[in-house]
Short mmCIF file of C-alpha atoms in Angstrom, two decimals:
data_model
loop_
_atom_site.label_atom_id
_atom_site.label_comp_id
_atom_site.label_asym_id
_atom_site.label_seq_id
_atom_site.Cartn_x
_atom_site.Cartn_y
_atom_site.Cartn_z
CA MET A 1379 -7.60 -17.37 14.40
CA THR A 1380 -10.31 -14.73 14.84
CA THR A 1381 -13.39 -14.94 12.62
CA LEU A 1382 -12.97 -12.50 9.75
CA LYS A 1383 -15.47 -9.70 9.17
CA THR A 1384 -16.91 -8.66 5.82
CA PRO A 1385 -14.51 -6.93 3.39
CA GLU A 1386 -16.25 -3.51 3.61
CA PHE A 1387 -16.49 -3.37 7.40
CA HIS A 1388 -13.54 -0.98 7.57
CA LEU A 1389 -15.54 1.69 5.70
CA GLY A 1390 -18.08 1.95 8.50
CA GLY A 1391 -21.01 2.12 6.11
CA LEU A 1392 -19.60 5.17 4.29
CA GLN A 1393 -18.93 5.39 0.57
CA PRO A 1394 -15.70 6.70 -0.99
CA LEU A 1395 -15.65 8.90 -4.09
CA GLU A 1396 -14.14 6.72 -6.83
CA LEU A 1397 -13.57 8.04 -10.33
CA GLU A 1398 -14.32 4.87 -12.27
CA LYS A 1399 -17.69 4.37 -10.57
CA LEU A 1400 -19.08 7.81 -11.48
CA THR A 1401 -21.11 8.75 -14.52
CA LEU A 1402 -20.15 11.87 -16.44
CA PRO A 1403 -23.02 13.98 -14.95
CA GLU A 1404 -22.15 12.73 -11.45
CA LEU A 1405 -18.49 13.66 -11.91
CA ARG A 1406 -19.31 17.11 -13.27
CA GLU A 1407 -21.58 17.76 -10.31
CA VAL A 1408 -19.08 16.71 -7.64
CA LEU A 1409 -15.83 17.93 -9.24
CA PRO A 1410 -16.05 21.49 -7.81
CA GLU A 1411 -16.07 19.93 -4.30
CA VAL A 1412 -12.99 17.78 -4.88
CA LYS A 1413 -9.81 19.12 -3.27
CA LEU A 1414 -7.39 16.22 -3.78
CA ALA A 1415 -6.95 13.31 -6.19
CA VAL A 1416 -5.28 10.18 -4.80
CA LEU A 1417 -3.48 7.56 -6.88
CA THR A 1418 -2.19 4.30 -5.38
CA LEU A 1419 0.95 2.72 -6.80
CA GLY A 1420 0.52 -0.94 -5.93
CA SER A 1421 2.47 -4.15 -6.25
CA ILE A 1422 1.66 -7.67 -7.37
CA GLU A 1423 4.13 -9.88 -5.55
CA GLN A 1424 4.21 -13.05 -3.53
CA HIS A 1425 3.28 -12.95 0.13
CA GLY A 1426 3.99 -16.59 0.87
CA PRO A 1427 1.15 -18.84 2.02
CA ASN A 1428 -0.51 -16.17 4.16
CA THR A 1429 -2.00 -13.47 1.95
CA ALA A 1430 -2.75 -12.86 -1.73
CA LEU A 1431 -0.34 -11.31 -4.21
CA GLU A 1432 -2.23 -7.99 -4.17
CA THR A 1433 -1.61 -7.43 -0.43
CA ASP A 1434 0.37 -4.19 -0.71
CA LEU A 1435 -1.91 -2.86 -3.45
CA ALA A 1436 -4.98 -3.64 -1.34
CA MET A 1437 -3.61 -2.04 1.83
CA ALA A 1438 -2.72 1.27 0.16
CA HIS A 1439 -5.87 1.47 -1.95
CA GLU A 1440 -8.26 0.54 0.86
CA MET A 1441 -6.74 3.09 3.24
CA ALA A 1442 -7.16 5.73 0.52
CA ARG A 1443 -10.81 4.66 0.12
CA MET A 1444 -11.30 4.92 3.89
CA ALA A 1445 -9.96 8.47 3.84
CA SER A 1446 -12.18 9.40 0.89
CA ALA A 1447 -15.26 8.02 2.65
CA ARG A 1448 -14.50 9.99 5.81
CA LEU A 1449 -13.89 13.23 3.93
CA TYR A 1450 -16.53 12.81 1.22
CA PRO A 1451 -16.68 14.44 -1.34
CA HIS A 1452 -13.30 16.18 -1.05
CA ILE A 1453 -11.00 13.28 -2.00
CA LEU A 1454 -11.29 11.63 -5.39
CA ILE A 1455 -9.81 8.13 -5.59
CA LEU A 1456 -8.29 7.19 -8.95
CA PRO A 1457 -8.09 3.58 -10.15
CA PRO A 1458 -4.81 2.22 -8.75
CA ILE A 1459 -1.79 1.18 -10.76
CA PRO A 1460 -1.60 -2.49 -9.75
CA TRP A 1461 2.04 -3.17 -10.67
CA GLY A 1462 5.12 -1.55 -9.23
CA MET A 1463 8.82 -2.20 -8.56
CA SER A 1464 9.16 -5.75 -7.26
CA ALA A 1465 12.35 -7.08 -8.86
CA TYR A 1466 13.54 -8.67 -5.62
CA HIS A 1467 10.45 -10.91 -5.49
CA MET A 1468 10.84 -12.30 -9.00
CA ASP A 1469 12.27 -15.66 -7.87
CA PHE A 1470 8.74 -16.46 -6.67
CA PRO A 1471 6.07 -17.19 -9.32
CA GLY A 1472 3.26 -14.70 -9.80
CA SER A 1473 5.37 -11.70 -8.85
CA MET A 1474 5.49 -8.97 -11.49
CA THR A 1475 7.68 -5.93 -11.86
CA LEU A 1476 7.77 -2.93 -14.18
CA ARG A 1477 10.73 -0.98 -15.52
CA PRO A 1478 11.25 2.38 -13.77
CA GLU A 1479 10.56 4.29 -16.98
CA THR A 1480 7.26 2.42 -17.39
CA VAL A 1481 6.12 3.45 -13.92
CA LEU A 1482 7.13 7.06 -14.52
CA ASP A 1483 5.50 7.24 -17.94
CA THR A 1484 2.26 5.71 -16.63
CA MET A 1485 2.01 8.15 -13.73
CA ARG A 1486 2.96 11.07 -15.97
CA ASP A 1487 0.16 10.24 -18.41
CA ILE A 1488 -2.38 9.80 -15.60
CA PHE A 1489 -1.59 13.12 -13.98
CA ARG A 1490 -1.39 14.93 -17.32
CA SER A 1491 -4.89 13.66 -18.09
CA LEU A 1492 -6.11 14.72 -14.66
CA GLN A 1493 -4.62 18.17 -15.03
CA GLN A 1494 -6.85 18.96 -18.00
CA HIS A 1495 -10.02 18.99 -15.88
CA GLY A 1496 -8.75 18.96 -12.28
CA PRO A 1497 -8.28 18.69 -9.44
CA ASN A 1498 -4.74 20.02 -9.52
CA ASN A 1499 -3.72 18.68 -6.09
CA TRP A 1500 -2.32 15.13 -6.22
CA LEU A 1501 -1.20 12.51 -3.73
CA ILE A 1502 0.38 9.08 -4.34
CA THR A 1503 -0.25 6.41 -1.70
CA ASN A 1504 1.93 3.34 -1.30
CA PHE A 1505 2.36 0.34 1.00
CA HIS A 1506 5.31 -1.37 -0.74
CA SER A 1507 8.87 -0.42 0.21
CA GLY A 1508 10.16 -1.31 -3.26
CA ASN A 1509 8.11 1.56 -4.73
CA GLU A 1510 9.51 4.29 -2.52
CA GLY A 1511 12.47 5.17 -4.74
CA ILE A 1512 10.49 5.53 -7.96
CA ILE A 1513 7.74 7.49 -6.20
CA SER A 1514 10.29 9.99 -4.91
CA VAL A 1515 11.60 10.42 -8.46
CA ALA A 1516 8.05 10.79 -9.79
CA VAL A 1517 7.10 13.51 -7.32
CA GLN A 1518 10.21 15.51 -8.20
CA ALA A 1519 10.30 14.93 -11.97
CA ILE A 1520 6.59 14.99 -12.80
CA GLY A 1521 5.99 17.80 -10.34
CA ALA A 1522 8.65 19.93 -12.03
CA GLU A 1523 7.23 19.14 -15.46
CA LEU A 1524 3.49 19.57 -14.85
CA LYS A 1525 3.65 22.09 -11.98
CA PRO A 1526 0.47 21.11 -10.08
CA ASP A 1527 -0.66 23.17 -7.11
CA PHE A 1528 0.32 20.30 -4.81
CA PHE A 1529 2.03 16.96 -5.47
CA GLY A 1530 3.19 14.61 -2.73
CA SER A 1531 3.29 11.01 -1.60
CA VAL A 1532 2.79 9.07 1.60
CA SER A 1533 4.18 5.65 2.55
CA LEU A 1534 1.29 4.45 4.66
CA ALA A 1535 3.16 1.54 6.26
CA LEU A 1536 5.48 4.07 7.91
CA LEU A 1537 2.49 5.48 9.81
CA GLU A 1538 2.14 2.38 11.99
CA PRO A 1539 2.05 3.52 15.64
CA ASP A 1540 5.10 2.07 17.38
CA ASP A 1541 3.24 1.17 20.56
CA ILE A 1542 0.47 -0.72 18.75
CA GLU A 1543 2.94 -2.41 16.40
CA ALA A 1544 4.90 -3.63 19.42
CA GLN A 1545 1.76 -5.29 20.79
CA VAL A 1546 0.96 -7.08 17.51
CA ARG A 1547 4.53 -8.07 16.69
CA LYS A 1548 5.59 -11.39 18.20
CA THR A 1549 8.77 -12.16 16.23
CA PRO A 1550 12.01 -10.20 15.64
CA ILE A 1551 11.93 -10.12 11.82
CA VAL A 1552 8.73 -8.72 10.31
CA GLY A 1553 7.71 -6.52 7.39
CA HIS A 1554 6.37 -8.91 4.76
CA ALA A 1555 3.66 -11.58 5.01
CA CYS A 1556 4.20 -11.46 8.77
CA GLU A 1557 1.87 -11.23 11.75
CA VAL A 1558 1.72 -7.43 11.45
CA GLU A 1559 0.87 -7.20 7.75
CA THR A 1560 -1.48 -10.18 7.88
CA ALA A 1561 -3.37 -8.65 10.81
CA GLU A 1562 -3.76 -5.36 8.93
CA LEU A 1563 -5.13 -7.15 5.88
CA MET A 1564 -7.60 -9.05 8.07
CA TYR A 1565 -9.20 -5.70 8.84
CA VAL A 1566 -9.34 -4.10 5.38
CA ARG A 1567 -9.48 -7.11 3.02
CA PRO A 1568 -10.09 -10.35 4.96
CA ASP A 1569 -10.98 -12.08 1.70
CA LEU A 1570 -7.27 -11.95 0.79
CA VAL A 1571 -6.10 -13.77 3.94
CA ARG A 1572 -5.66 -17.56 3.75
CA SER A 1573 -6.33 -18.27 7.41
CA GLU A 1574 -6.51 -22.04 6.84
CA ASP A 1575 -2.97 -22.11 5.39
CA VAL A 1576 -1.31 -19.40 7.47
CA ALA A 1577 2.30 -20.26 8.34
CA ALA A 1578 5.44 -18.84 9.89
CA GLY A 1579 8.22 -17.54 7.70
CA ASP A 1580 10.82 -20.17 6.78
CA LEU A 1581 13.79 -17.87 7.23
CA LEU A 1582 17.38 -18.08 6.04
CA HIS A 1583 18.88 -16.07 8.87
CA GLU A 1584 22.42 -15.77 7.51
CA HIS A 1585 21.28 -13.80 4.47
CA ILE A 1586 18.69 -11.74 6.36
CA ASP A 1587 21.13 -10.81 9.13
CA ARG A 1588 23.77 -9.79 6.55
CA ARG A 1589 21.33 -7.53 4.72
CA ARG A 1590 20.08 -5.98 7.95
CA ARG A 1591 23.64 -5.17 9.00
CA PHE A 1592 24.29 -3.42 5.69
CA PHE A 1593 20.92 -1.66 5.83
CA GLY A 1594 21.69 -0.33 9.29
CA SER A 1595 24.88 1.21 7.89
CA GLY A 1596 23.06 2.94 5.04
CA VAL A 1597 24.12 0.40 2.41
CA ARG A 1598 21.47 -0.87 -0.02
CA LEU A 1599 22.01 -4.23 -1.72
CA SER A 1600 20.70 -5.84 -4.87
CA TRP A 1601 19.18 -9.05 -3.55
CA SER A 1602 16.39 -11.58 -3.91
CA PHE A 1603 13.73 -12.18 -1.27
CA ALA A 1604 14.36 -15.90 -1.85
CA GLU A 1605 17.75 -15.43 -0.20
CA GLY A 1606 16.00 -14.59 3.07
CA THR A 1607 12.97 -16.88 3.19
CA ARG A 1608 12.15 -20.22 1.63
CA ASN A 1609 8.37 -19.75 1.66
CA GLY A 1610 8.26 -16.01 0.89
CA ALA A 1611 7.12 -14.95 4.37
CA LEU A 1612 8.71 -13.25 7.37
CA GLY A 1613 7.56 -13.30 10.99
CA ASP A 1614 4.79 -15.67 12.06
CA SER A 1615 1.31 -14.91 10.78
CA ARG A 1616 -0.20 -17.50 13.10
CA TYR A 1617 -0.15 -14.71 15.70
CA ALA A 1618 -2.19 -12.35 13.51
CA SER A 1619 -5.65 -11.25 14.65
CA TYR A 1620 -8.46 -9.09 13.34
CA GLU A 1621 -8.40 -6.99 16.52
CA GLY A 1622 -4.68 -6.32 16.20
CA GLY A 1623 -5.12 -5.33 12.57
CA GLN A 1624 -7.99 -3.02 13.40
CA ASN A 1625 -5.92 -1.25 16.04
CA LEU A 1626 -2.97 -0.88 13.68
CA VAL A 1627 -4.95 0.35 10.69
CA GLU A 1628 -7.03 2.79 12.71
CA GLY A 1629 -3.84 4.11 14.27
CA MET A 1630 -2.38 4.63 10.80
CA MET A 1631 -5.62 6.23 9.66
CA ASP A 1632 -5.51 8.73 12.53
CA GLU A 1633 -2.10 9.88 11.29
CA PHE A 1634 -3.21 9.81 7.65
CA MET A 1635 -6.27 11.91 8.39
CA ASP A 1636 -4.10 14.46 10.22
CA ILE A 1637 -1.91 14.69 7.11
CA LEU A 1638 -4.92 15.13 4.83
CA ASN A 1639 -6.56 17.71 7.04
#
């Protein structure tokens, strides 16, 4: 396992613009330069023995901070919403999930507050597949209600470059607490990786294969992650490396920066 770098290494010495860390005079001074406000919808859910429960929250929020640092002072980072839609992880302790209406009401109140003083261009970032449905509803419903100048979302995990992902991936079933996700977290938040306890996913292939067959046919099932893995992990995080994570995250950031620009 590669020696992990410091947690802020991914920022390259730059500082993001973060709302909660500004004083009122500082915010008033910089607000005219801000072009976009970014809110992360996170998730607190088990990631087996390999990474902390805030993995998906950390990935989305840190990539937003990276973008803000690189485009300073044009992107204002809002404090993230830590909890999201994680019902299918609830058989594992520590996982938390919100009701859809709670997520919508929270985001509505945040953006309504933001609208009073600006900016009026908003983006939701996400790294958790379970949030994608409610984010799509939020963009449509809240956008129609509040009518901002711009309102969109980006699922950052979908920006992984296929060629780099193929190099990092060593097992056929990945996507959660696996070698790919663990490697990415090594780059942006190595303090959340438990390198001394890292383990392969203890998979229940019958249930996973059944769900994948349905998924490939466009059918979505109500299911529990415990039906697919005994220890909460997929893949084999023993293959994860800092270098692989750096290549993956920087590849995603290249695409993310193109979107922002």
